[in-house]
Short mmCIF file of C-alpha atoms in Angstrom, two decimals:
data_model
loop_
_atom_site.label_atom_id
_atom_site.label_comp_id
_atom_site.label_asym_id
_atom_site.label_seq_id
_atom_site.Cartn_x
_atom_site.Cartn_y
_atom_site.Cartn_z
CA UNK A 10 197.05 208.82 39.56
CA UNK A 11 200.80 207.88 38.58
CA UNK A 12 201.59 206.37 41.97
CA UNK A 13 201.85 202.74 42.20
CA UNK A 14 198.26 201.23 42.69
CA UNK A 15 197.25 200.01 46.17
CA UNK A 16 194.58 197.27 44.38
CA UNK A 17 195.57 195.67 41.75
CA UNK A 18 192.98 192.95 40.19
CA UNK A 19 194.13 190.78 37.67
CA UNK A 20 192.98 188.46 35.33
CA UNK A 21 189.95 187.75 37.67
CA UNK A 22 187.22 184.76 37.29
CA UNK A 23 184.81 183.45 39.31
CA UNK A 24 182.06 180.56 38.80
CA UNK A 25 178.79 179.85 40.94
CA UNK A 26 178.73 176.42 40.01
CA UNK A 27 177.93 176.55 36.30
CA UNK A 28 177.57 180.54 36.06
CA UNK A 29 180.65 182.30 34.85
CA UNK A 30 179.96 185.92 36.83
CA UNK A 31 183.59 187.64 36.56
CA UNK A 32 185.34 186.94 33.33
CA UNK A 33 188.83 188.19 33.30
CA UNK A 34 188.30 191.07 34.93
CA UNK A 35 191.57 193.37 35.77
CA UNK A 36 191.72 196.80 37.65
CA UNK A 37 193.99 198.88 39.21
CA UNK A 38 192.98 201.55 42.18
CA UNK A 39 195.28 204.28 42.95
CA UNK A 40 195.78 205.55 46.53
CA UNK A 41 193.40 208.19 47.85
CA UNK A 42 191.34 207.86 44.39
CA UNK A 43 187.74 206.67 44.85
CA UNK A 44 186.09 204.24 42.27
CA UNK A 45 182.55 203.58 41.68
CA UNK A 46 181.17 200.53 40.10
CA UNK A 47 177.89 200.95 38.68
CA UNK A 48 176.04 198.21 36.76
CA UNK A 49 172.55 196.35 36.50
CA UNK A 50 171.66 193.30 39.50
CA UNK A 51 173.68 190.54 38.47
CA UNK A 52 176.66 192.04 36.66
CA UNK A 53 179.17 190.95 39.50
CA UNK A 54 180.12 193.79 40.89
CA UNK A 55 179.17 193.07 44.52
CA UNK A 56 180.72 189.72 43.69
CA UNK A 57 183.75 191.60 42.12
CA UNK A 58 184.31 194.32 45.43
CA UNK A 59 183.73 190.51 47.44
CA UNK A 60 186.18 189.16 45.61
CA UNK A 61 189.21 191.69 47.04
CA UNK A 62 188.56 190.85 50.55
CA UNK A 63 188.10 187.03 50.00
CA UNK A 64 184.42 186.90 51.00
CA UNK A 65 184.46 185.26 47.72
CA UNK A 66 186.83 183.07 46.46
CA UNK A 67 187.83 183.67 43.16
CA UNK A 68 188.07 181.05 40.59
CA UNK A 69 191.19 182.16 39.03
CA UNK A 70 193.53 185.06 39.07
CA UNK A 71 195.29 187.04 41.94
CA UNK A 72 194.34 189.87 43.82
CA UNK A 73 196.78 192.20 45.58
CA UNK A 74 196.16 194.76 48.39
CA UNK A 75 198.89 197.60 49.28
CA UNK A 76 201.83 194.99 48.63
CA UNK A 77 200.37 191.85 49.99
CA UNK A 78 199.75 189.36 46.74
CA UNK A 79 197.22 186.22 47.08
CA UNK A 80 197.97 184.36 43.91
CA UNK A 81 195.21 181.72 43.57
CA UNK A 82 197.20 178.83 43.16
CA UNK A 83 198.84 179.28 46.54
CA UNK A 84 196.86 176.54 49.03
CA UNK A 85 196.91 176.06 52.73
CA UNK A 86 198.55 177.79 55.81
CA UNK A 87 200.42 180.62 53.67
CA UNK A 88 197.37 181.09 51.61
CA UNK A 89 195.05 181.65 54.54
CA UNK A 90 198.13 184.26 56.22
CA UNK A 91 197.97 186.34 53.08
CA UNK A 92 193.90 186.73 52.76
CA UNK A 93 193.97 187.00 56.80
CA UNK A 94 196.47 190.36 55.90
CA UNK A 95 194.66 191.37 53.28
CA UNK A 96 191.24 191.52 55.39
CA UNK A 97 192.85 193.44 58.34
CA UNK A 98 194.05 196.04 54.94
CA UNK A 99 190.59 196.55 53.82
CA UNK A 100 187.24 197.74 55.33
CA UNK A 101 184.27 196.42 54.03
CA UNK A 102 180.88 198.13 54.49
CA UNK A 103 177.55 196.16 54.02
CA UNK A 104 174.38 196.53 52.43
CA UNK A 105 172.36 195.27 55.72
CA UNK A 106 174.83 196.86 58.25
CA UNK A 107 175.74 193.52 59.78
CA UNK A 108 176.06 195.01 63.16
CA UNK A 109 176.21 192.92 66.43
CA UNK A 110 172.76 192.86 67.83
CA UNK A 111 174.16 191.84 70.91
CA UNK A 112 177.24 194.12 71.18
CA UNK A 113 177.04 198.52 71.87
CA UNK A 114 177.64 200.61 69.04
CA UNK A 115 180.70 201.22 71.10
CA UNK A 116 181.51 197.67 71.44
CA UNK A 117 180.82 196.65 68.34
CA UNK A 118 183.53 199.33 67.07
CA UNK A 119 186.18 198.25 69.59
CA UNK A 120 185.66 194.40 68.94
CA UNK A 121 188.14 193.84 65.89
CA UNK A 122 190.76 196.34 67.19
CA UNK A 123 191.07 194.08 70.14
CA UNK A 124 190.52 190.90 69.30
CA UNK A 125 192.15 191.13 65.96
CA UNK A 126 195.15 193.65 66.20
CA UNK A 127 195.36 193.08 70.15
CA UNK A 128 195.29 196.72 70.52
CA UNK A 129 195.02 198.07 74.15
CA UNK A 130 191.86 198.63 74.71
CA UNK A 131 191.88 202.44 76.51
CA UNK A 132 193.09 202.81 72.95
CA UNK A 133 190.95 201.25 70.77
CA UNK A 134 188.11 202.93 72.72
CA UNK A 135 189.87 206.56 71.90
CA UNK A 136 190.10 205.81 68.54
CA UNK A 137 186.13 204.20 68.25
CA UNK A 138 184.94 207.48 69.87
CA UNK A 139 186.91 209.49 67.35
CA UNK A 140 185.59 207.65 65.09
CA UNK A 141 181.69 207.92 65.85
CA UNK A 142 182.20 211.27 66.51
CA UNK A 143 183.04 212.05 63.03
CA UNK A 144 180.00 209.52 61.84
CA UNK A 145 177.95 212.14 64.16
CA UNK A 146 177.11 209.09 66.79
CA UNK A 147 179.35 209.43 69.60
CA UNK A 148 175.82 210.13 71.61
CA UNK A 149 174.49 206.93 70.53
CA UNK A 150 177.99 204.88 72.07
CA UNK A 151 175.83 202.75 74.73
CA UNK A 152 172.73 202.29 72.46
CA UNK A 153 172.13 198.81 70.88
CA UNK A 154 171.83 198.71 67.33
CA UNK A 155 168.48 197.66 67.73
CA UNK A 156 167.44 200.91 69.00
CA UNK A 157 169.09 203.00 65.71
CA UNK A 158 167.87 203.95 62.26
CA UNK A 159 168.77 202.53 59.36
CA UNK A 160 170.92 205.39 58.88
CA UNK A 161 172.43 205.49 62.07
CA UNK A 162 173.04 201.42 61.62
CA UNK A 163 175.53 202.04 58.42
CA UNK A 164 177.18 204.97 60.02
CA UNK A 165 178.32 203.09 63.30
CA UNK A 166 179.05 200.21 60.52
CA UNK A 167 181.84 202.45 58.99
CA UNK A 168 183.19 203.76 62.00
CA UNK A 169 183.56 200.07 63.30
CA UNK A 170 185.18 199.18 59.61
CA UNK A 171 187.38 202.66 60.08
CA UNK A 172 188.48 201.92 63.40
CA UNK A 173 190.65 199.22 61.87
CA UNK A 174 192.85 202.00 60.11
CA UNK A 175 192.59 199.70 57.01
CA UNK A 176 194.04 201.04 53.95
CA UNK A 177 191.11 200.57 51.55
CA UNK A 178 187.06 200.88 52.15
CA UNK A 179 185.16 198.65 49.87
CA UNK A 180 181.28 199.63 50.51
CA UNK A 181 178.53 197.15 49.16
CA UNK A 182 175.54 199.16 48.00
CA UNK A 183 175.54 200.74 51.55
CA UNK A 184 172.51 202.99 51.23
CA UNK A 185 169.99 200.27 49.15
CA UNK A 186 168.52 198.78 52.47
CA UNK A 187 168.05 202.32 54.23
CA UNK A 188 164.74 204.76 53.54
CA UNK A 189 165.01 207.34 51.19
CA UNK A 190 165.15 209.80 53.37
CA UNK A 191 168.09 208.32 55.31
CA UNK A 192 170.28 207.88 52.53
CA UNK A 193 171.51 211.52 52.58
CA UNK A 194 173.32 211.28 55.63
CA UNK A 195 175.27 207.98 55.13
CA UNK A 196 176.38 209.46 51.71
CA UNK A 197 177.38 212.80 53.21
CA UNK A 198 179.70 210.78 55.66
CA UNK A 199 181.46 208.46 52.82
CA UNK A 200 181.63 212.09 51.03
CA UNK A 201 183.82 213.20 54.02
CA UNK A 202 185.66 210.42 54.03
CA UNK A 203 186.17 210.93 49.87
CA UNK A 204 187.21 214.26 50.91
CA UNK A 205 189.91 213.15 53.30
CA UNK A 206 191.50 211.24 50.58
CA UNK A 207 190.66 207.57 51.84
CA UNK A 208 190.99 205.04 49.27
CA UNK A 209 187.11 203.93 48.54
CA UNK A 210 185.62 201.43 46.03
CA UNK A 211 182.06 201.84 46.16
CA UNK A 212 179.22 199.33 44.65
CA UNK A 213 176.52 201.48 44.30
CA UNK A 214 173.13 202.75 42.67
CA UNK A 215 173.64 206.47 43.67
CA UNK A 216 174.39 207.92 40.40
CA UNK A 217 174.36 211.31 41.88
CA UNK A 218 177.18 210.06 44.58
CA UNK A 219 178.89 208.56 41.92
CA UNK A 220 178.98 211.82 39.54
CA UNK A 221 179.69 214.28 42.78
CA UNK A 222 182.12 212.22 44.41
CA UNK A 223 184.01 209.60 42.32
CA UNK A 224 187.55 209.97 40.41
CA UNK A 225 186.79 206.82 37.64
CA UNK A 226 183.56 205.71 37.18
CA UNK A 227 183.34 201.73 36.03
CA UNK A 228 180.33 200.06 34.55
CA UNK A 229 180.24 196.45 34.81
CA UNK A 230 178.12 194.10 32.20
CA UNK A 231 177.74 190.54 31.77
CA UNK A 232 180.95 189.87 34.68
CA UNK A 233 183.11 192.21 32.47
CA UNK A 234 184.25 195.99 32.91
CA UNK A 235 182.82 197.65 29.93
CA UNK A 236 183.82 201.11 30.73
CA UNK A 237 185.77 202.86 32.81
CA UNK A 238 186.18 206.93 32.86
CA UNK A 239 186.10 210.29 34.88
CA UNK A 240 182.18 210.88 35.96
CA UNK A 241 182.18 213.64 33.21
CA UNK A 242 183.12 211.76 30.74
CA UNK A 243 181.16 208.46 31.32
CA UNK A 244 177.46 210.30 32.31
CA UNK A 245 177.89 212.77 29.74
CA UNK A 246 179.63 211.02 26.61
CA UNK A 247 178.93 206.85 27.42
CA UNK A 248 180.88 204.84 24.81
CA UNK A 249 178.96 201.77 25.14
CA UNK A 250 175.20 201.44 24.50
CA UNK A 251 175.00 199.35 27.75
CA UNK A 252 175.97 202.67 29.78
CA UNK A 253 174.14 205.09 27.42
CA UNK A 254 171.07 202.96 28.45
CA UNK A 255 172.17 202.63 32.25
CA UNK A 256 172.60 206.20 32.32
CA UNK A 257 169.37 206.86 30.33
CA UNK A 258 167.24 204.99 32.80
CA UNK A 259 168.46 206.81 35.59
CA UNK A 260 167.49 210.02 33.89
CA UNK A 261 164.24 208.98 32.59
CA UNK A 262 163.42 208.22 36.38
CA UNK A 263 164.02 211.79 37.43
CA UNK A 264 167.27 214.05 38.72
CA UNK A 265 166.05 214.31 42.34
CA UNK A 266 169.25 212.71 43.94
CA UNK A 267 167.80 211.45 46.77
CA UNK A 268 164.72 209.30 45.81
CA UNK A 269 163.73 205.91 45.40
CA UNK A 270 163.45 205.91 41.78
CA UNK A 271 167.06 207.39 41.74
CA UNK A 272 168.64 203.70 42.16
CA UNK A 273 168.47 201.36 39.33
CA UNK A 274 167.58 198.02 39.82
CA UNK B 3 144.00 221.32 63.39
CA UNK B 4 145.08 221.32 67.27
CA UNK B 5 141.93 221.39 69.32
CA UNK B 6 139.77 219.46 67.14
CA UNK B 7 142.31 216.59 67.37
CA UNK B 8 143.06 217.23 71.55
CA UNK B 9 139.50 216.39 72.20
CA UNK B 10 139.42 213.17 69.72
CA UNK B 11 142.66 211.94 71.71
CA UNK B 12 140.37 212.79 75.30
CA UNK B 13 137.15 210.86 74.05
CA UNK B 14 139.40 207.70 72.94
CA UNK B 15 141.76 207.54 76.16
CA UNK B 16 138.33 207.64 78.32
CA UNK B 17 136.90 205.13 75.83
CA UNK B 18 140.46 203.14 76.06
CA UNK B 19 139.69 203.15 79.22
CA UNK B 20 136.93 201.58 79.65
CA UNK B 21 138.27 199.04 77.03
CA UNK B 22 140.95 197.75 79.16
CA UNK B 23 139.07 197.38 82.35
CA UNK B 24 136.13 195.59 80.27
CA UNK B 25 139.49 193.54 78.73
CA UNK B 26 140.65 192.70 82.20
CA UNK B 27 137.62 191.96 83.41
CA UNK B 28 137.09 189.39 80.51
CA UNK B 29 140.50 187.96 81.05
CA UNK B 30 139.39 187.28 84.85
CA UNK B 31 136.47 185.39 84.17
CA UNK B 32 138.62 183.48 81.82
CA UNK B 33 140.64 182.07 84.18
CA UNK B 34 138.61 181.57 87.03
CA UNK B 35 136.46 179.33 84.55
CA UNK B 36 139.61 177.32 83.51
CA UNK B 37 140.63 177.61 87.36
CA UNK B 38 137.15 175.97 87.61
CA UNK B 39 137.76 173.31 85.02
CA UNK B 40 141.22 172.31 86.92
CA UNK B 41 139.51 171.96 89.50
CA UNK B 42 136.83 169.72 88.57
CA UNK B 43 139.08 166.92 86.66
CA UNK B 44 141.25 166.71 90.29
CA UNK B 45 137.81 166.20 92.35
CA UNK B 46 136.94 163.58 90.06
CA UNK B 47 140.38 162.10 89.97
CA UNK B 48 140.54 162.11 93.83
CA UNK B 49 136.98 160.69 93.76
CA UNK B 50 137.93 158.33 91.13
CA UNK B 51 140.66 157.12 93.67
CA UNK B 52 138.73 157.36 96.65
CA UNK B 53 136.30 154.23 95.10
CA UNK B 54 138.94 152.14 94.72
CA UNK B 55 139.57 151.39 98.37
CA UNK B 56 143.04 153.92 98.34
CA UNK B 57 144.68 153.90 101.50
CA UNK B 58 145.42 157.95 102.18
CA UNK B 59 146.86 157.73 105.43
CA UNK B 60 149.94 155.18 103.85
CA UNK B 61 150.29 158.14 101.37
CA UNK B 62 150.34 160.19 104.14
CA UNK B 63 153.22 158.12 106.58
CA UNK B 64 155.20 157.92 103.46
CA UNK B 65 155.50 160.74 101.69
CA UNK B 66 158.45 161.62 103.05
CA UNK B 67 160.46 158.47 101.39
CA UNK B 68 159.50 159.91 98.35
CA UNK B 69 160.83 163.44 99.55
CA UNK B 70 164.27 161.61 99.97
CA UNK B 71 164.39 160.24 96.21
CA UNK B 72 163.92 163.83 94.78
CA UNK B 73 167.00 164.96 95.70
CA UNK B 74 168.58 162.29 93.84
CA UNK B 75 166.23 162.79 90.65
CA UNK B 76 167.14 166.53 90.59
CA UNK B 77 170.83 166.06 91.12
CA UNK B 78 170.94 163.27 88.33
CA UNK B 79 169.24 165.76 86.16
CA UNK B 80 170.99 168.83 86.76
CA UNK B 81 174.57 167.21 86.64
CA UNK B 82 172.78 164.98 83.26
CA UNK B 83 171.63 168.67 81.84
CA UNK B 84 175.02 170.66 82.85
CA UNK B 85 176.84 167.57 80.45
CA UNK B 86 174.53 167.43 77.33
CA UNK B 87 174.86 171.11 77.10
CA UNK B 88 178.38 170.76 76.90
CA UNK B 89 177.95 167.47 74.39
CA UNK B 90 175.50 169.66 72.30
CA UNK B 91 177.67 172.32 71.95
CA UNK B 92 181.12 170.45 70.93
CA UNK B 93 178.33 167.84 68.80
CA UNK B 94 176.75 171.38 66.96
CA UNK B 95 180.11 172.87 66.01
CA UNK B 96 181.42 169.54 64.83
CA UNK B 97 178.30 169.06 62.57
CA UNK B 98 178.81 172.66 61.16
CA UNK B 99 182.06 172.66 61.24
CA UNK B 100 183.97 171.78 57.26
CA UNK B 101 185.85 168.83 58.64
CA UNK B 102 185.01 165.97 57.62
CA UNK B 103 186.39 163.89 60.76
CA UNK B 104 184.02 166.01 63.11
CA UNK B 105 181.21 165.65 60.80
CA UNK B 106 181.43 162.38 61.00
CA UNK B 107 181.75 162.02 64.65
CA UNK B 108 178.67 163.96 65.60
CA UNK B 109 176.81 162.58 62.62
CA UNK B 110 177.55 159.03 64.21
CA UNK B 111 177.09 160.24 67.47
CA UNK B 112 173.64 161.73 66.94
CA UNK B 113 172.54 159.00 64.57
CA UNK B 114 173.00 156.21 67.03
CA UNK B 115 172.15 157.72 69.97
CA UNK B 116 168.18 159.14 68.86
CA UNK B 117 168.16 155.62 67.26
CA UNK B 118 168.14 153.65 70.48
CA UNK B 119 166.28 153.76 73.32
CA UNK B 120 167.37 155.35 76.30
CA UNK B 121 166.59 152.19 78.16
CA UNK B 122 168.98 150.22 76.46
CA UNK B 123 171.50 152.89 76.77
CA UNK B 124 171.11 152.51 80.30
CA UNK B 125 171.88 148.69 80.41
CA UNK B 126 174.58 149.02 77.68
CA UNK B 127 176.13 151.88 80.13
CA UNK B 128 175.67 149.95 83.40
CA UNK B 129 175.49 146.24 82.70
CA UNK B 130 177.18 146.21 79.10
CA UNK B 131 180.40 148.04 79.65
CA UNK B 132 181.65 146.48 82.72
CA UNK B 133 182.09 142.93 80.36
CA UNK B 134 184.43 145.23 78.51
CA UNK B 135 186.27 146.36 81.48
CA UNK B 136 186.35 142.76 83.23
CA UNK B 137 188.01 141.87 79.88
CA UNK B 138 190.71 144.47 79.48
CA UNK B 139 191.74 143.51 83.93
CA UNK B 140 191.79 139.62 82.18
CA UNK B 141 194.68 141.52 79.53
CA UNK B 142 196.30 143.01 82.36
CA UNK B 143 194.97 146.94 82.07
CA UNK B 144 193.17 146.93 85.44
CA UNK B 145 193.22 150.93 85.76
CA UNK B 146 191.62 151.13 82.26
CA UNK B 147 189.21 148.29 83.09
CA UNK B 148 188.05 149.99 86.30
CA UNK B 149 186.64 152.48 84.13
CA UNK B 150 183.98 150.50 82.78
CA UNK B 151 182.38 149.82 86.07
CA UNK B 152 180.79 152.59 86.95
CA UNK B 153 178.37 153.17 89.62
CA UNK B 154 175.04 153.41 89.50
CA UNK B 155 174.81 157.24 89.89
CA UNK B 156 177.54 157.99 87.70
CA UNK B 157 176.19 155.50 84.89
CA UNK B 158 173.14 157.35 85.12
CA UNK B 159 173.97 160.48 84.51
CA UNK B 160 176.63 159.25 81.57
CA UNK B 161 173.44 158.02 79.93
CA UNK B 162 171.52 160.48 80.38
CA UNK B 163 173.91 162.85 79.23
CA UNK B 164 174.56 161.67 75.89
CA UNK B 165 170.97 160.70 75.09
CA UNK B 166 170.37 164.35 75.67
CA UNK B 167 172.98 165.52 74.48
CA UNK B 168 172.26 163.65 71.47
CA UNK B 169 169.01 165.70 70.82
CA UNK B 170 170.91 168.97 72.19
CA UNK B 171 173.00 168.79 69.40
CA UNK B 172 170.04 169.38 67.04
CA UNK B 173 168.46 172.34 69.12
CA UNK B 174 171.98 173.99 69.44
CA UNK B 175 172.33 173.60 65.47
CA UNK B 176 169.38 174.75 64.54
CA UNK B 177 170.50 178.10 66.81
CA UNK B 178 173.68 178.32 65.33
CA UNK B 179 172.23 178.30 62.39
CA UNK B 180 169.56 180.87 62.71
CA UNK B 181 172.13 183.38 63.19
CA UNK B 182 172.39 185.05 59.87
CA UNK B 183 175.07 184.74 57.19
CA UNK B 184 175.82 188.84 57.71
CA UNK B 185 177.03 188.13 60.82
CA UNK B 186 180.07 185.40 60.08
CA UNK B 187 180.81 188.16 57.12
CA UNK B 188 181.07 191.17 59.07
CA UNK B 189 183.28 189.34 61.63
CA UNK B 190 185.85 187.55 58.61
CA UNK B 191 186.20 191.16 57.20
CA UNK B 192 187.03 192.50 59.91
CA UNK B 193 189.92 189.68 59.83
CA UNK B 194 188.23 187.30 62.96
CA UNK B 195 189.24 184.04 62.40
CA UNK B 196 186.51 180.93 62.65
CA UNK B 197 186.86 180.33 66.16
CA UNK B 198 186.63 184.18 66.88
CA UNK B 199 183.39 184.41 64.73
CA UNK B 200 182.34 181.62 66.97
CA UNK B 201 183.03 182.75 70.06
CA UNK B 202 182.39 186.43 70.00
CA UNK B 203 180.05 187.03 67.52
CA UNK B 204 177.85 184.13 66.78
CA UNK B 205 177.65 181.55 70.29
CA UNK B 206 176.68 184.72 71.79
CA UNK B 207 173.83 185.25 69.69
CA UNK B 208 173.06 181.76 69.47
CA UNK B 209 173.01 180.83 72.90
CA UNK B 210 170.22 183.79 73.65
CA UNK B 211 168.00 181.47 71.23
CA UNK B 212 168.77 178.07 72.81
CA UNK B 213 168.65 178.70 76.77
CA UNK B 214 165.21 178.59 76.86
CA UNK B 215 164.98 175.21 75.07
CA UNK B 216 167.89 173.91 77.70
CA UNK B 217 164.74 174.18 80.45
CA UNK B 218 162.91 172.15 78.20
CA UNK B 219 164.88 169.30 77.76
CA UNK B 220 165.52 169.40 81.92
CA UNK B 221 162.14 169.41 82.39
CA UNK B 222 162.12 166.39 80.05
CA UNK B 223 164.83 164.88 82.08
CA UNK B 224 163.56 165.11 85.10
CA UNK B 225 160.83 162.54 84.22
CA UNK B 226 163.23 160.61 82.04
CA UNK B 227 165.34 160.02 84.78
CA UNK B 228 163.05 158.08 86.06
CA UNK B 229 164.64 154.98 84.33
CA UNK B 230 167.86 154.96 86.44
CA UNK B 231 165.86 153.72 89.05
CA UNK B 232 166.18 150.45 87.07
CA UNK B 233 169.85 150.59 88.39
CA UNK B 234 168.80 150.90 92.28
CA UNK B 235 169.42 154.37 92.43
CA UNK B 236 167.75 156.10 95.17
CA UNK B 237 165.78 158.39 93.66
CA UNK B 238 161.89 158.65 93.52
CA UNK B 239 160.50 156.15 90.92
CA UNK B 240 162.90 153.45 92.76
CA UNK B 241 161.93 154.10 96.51
CA UNK B 242 158.32 154.21 95.13
CA UNK B 243 158.32 150.84 93.29
CA UNK B 244 160.24 149.67 96.51
CA UNK B 245 157.89 150.39 98.95
CA UNK B 246 154.72 149.91 96.90
CA UNK B 247 155.96 146.06 96.18
CA UNK B 248 156.84 145.54 100.10
CA UNK B 249 153.71 146.75 101.46
CA UNK B 250 151.35 145.60 97.95
CA UNK B 251 150.51 149.23 97.87
CA UNK B 252 151.27 150.52 94.14
CA UNK B 253 148.45 152.95 93.64
CA UNK B 254 149.61 155.02 96.65
CA UNK B 255 153.06 154.92 96.24
CA UNK B 256 153.09 156.15 92.61
CA UNK B 257 150.07 158.43 92.97
CA UNK B 258 153.05 159.96 95.57
CA UNK B 259 155.57 159.96 93.10
CA UNK B 260 153.71 161.36 89.82
CA UNK B 261 152.81 164.07 91.96
CA UNK B 262 156.30 164.63 93.04
CA UNK B 263 157.22 164.74 89.66
CA UNK B 264 154.26 166.90 88.84
CA UNK B 265 155.35 170.01 91.66
CA UNK B 266 159.20 169.48 90.17
CA UNK B 267 158.13 170.43 86.79
CA UNK B 268 155.99 172.82 87.86
CA UNK B 269 158.24 174.38 89.85
CA UNK B 270 160.58 173.71 86.99
CA UNK B 271 157.99 175.52 84.17
CA UNK B 272 157.82 178.51 86.50
CA UNK B 273 161.74 179.32 86.54
CA UNK B 274 161.86 178.32 83.02
CA UNK B 275 158.94 181.06 81.85
CA UNK B 276 161.02 183.53 84.12
CA UNK B 277 163.91 182.56 82.08
CA UNK B 278 162.57 182.76 78.54
CA UNK B 279 160.46 186.53 79.83
CA UNK B 280 164.16 187.72 80.25
CA UNK B 281 165.70 186.13 77.05
CA UNK B 282 162.64 188.00 74.92
CA UNK B 283 164.22 191.00 76.56
CA UNK B 284 167.90 190.74 75.17
CA UNK B 285 169.06 193.67 73.47
CA UNK B 286 166.45 196.07 75.27
CA UNK B 287 167.53 198.52 77.79
#
């Protein structure tokens, strides 16, 4: 963890109208680190994640990804260029998958490498097939997303993000829209990514995954980071009473890992 | 567990088959009834027309004249719907853009066109614009001036295109907005520019929703194109009016003209239904 951080969020604020959803958040993530962001709905964890690749425009503060620093007083052309660079360095997986329904699985995956990065089509296909194979869905490459299950869609979405060869992967509640029996296959793909050393920031309600895979778990409440610790410390000896309440609620809902109850709402 | 289920399934299947046959027969009977109602209505219409001493022989002798006009009607409609589609595309993208100038122009265009009658728009373009043209020629810009003095057919196409373009702008806007925001976010997160998102992700999906509506607009336009007859374009309505006046055979000629439009609409509707079915099958293979 002594390496230069690959993601550095400094003094970030975000207002939605009159609502102050991120309050002076600072966070550093080291290369190859897996960070899970947990917290109740409305705690600001998704907003924080979406600020990293500027799907939400932060109100003030700065964001730096792999040496590209976007200062929020910057305006115009230069700012757009920097945001574009940050987006190339980050891959995002959404709760609702957001596959392109008018394109086949393979077309979904090769689209951005070809039109955004100008990658040679053949090279894009090779890379895409490799990534689809890694998520176990190469045999579905010519299907349309409509014909896939939720878990399969999410695995394709992961392959799509990976094919852009990002430095950091952002996951925004990747299993929250899935039927309980389909959660496992997505989490397994994510575990493999973590094992391969992918830098990951994961907003999740899956406590089992956080405990098992994360290097650090960060708890958010009311737009602030209230606790930041190794999973075994956080789950066994929570310092903040709000963290304790969050974990207790998860425990009281039962310990079986892949049931609906596990996901705190 | 297997055996009883099997027999139940079999029982259901034979029962299902009887039901399907029964339902098919019901549907057939229903359709025949509807057909009979149509036949009766047509018979009543024809009977009523006979009572006013119509001259069917005149209609038979002159129906080719009307058919000569069908070409112009179809041609003007096709050209206009094509140009209107381009205008609507530009108009809707402008409406949804973040640029104040684009939004302003698009909003103004839709408001003016939807707020005025098509007939007035035709008059303005055909009879009003030449006044500007003559003025410009007078000021010493003959080439610029000539642009404002249009023949009847280009003027008609321009008027219909502008008019339908405005209405279709709203259709296109709704189509574009129907594509979920998540599509846009996913594409942006992958690094696409706004233009790439529109061209590669949003438009292709929206087009599938919009195309059946464009078919509808085309069908409506075939009839609205009758208005260009006021400029003397030799289309169905103009030819019908001309002969009706010359020989005082109003009912005869207008019935033939009405029938021609009706048949055109029936043909267009058939193609539109096929198109709609194809669009409904999108993404399925």
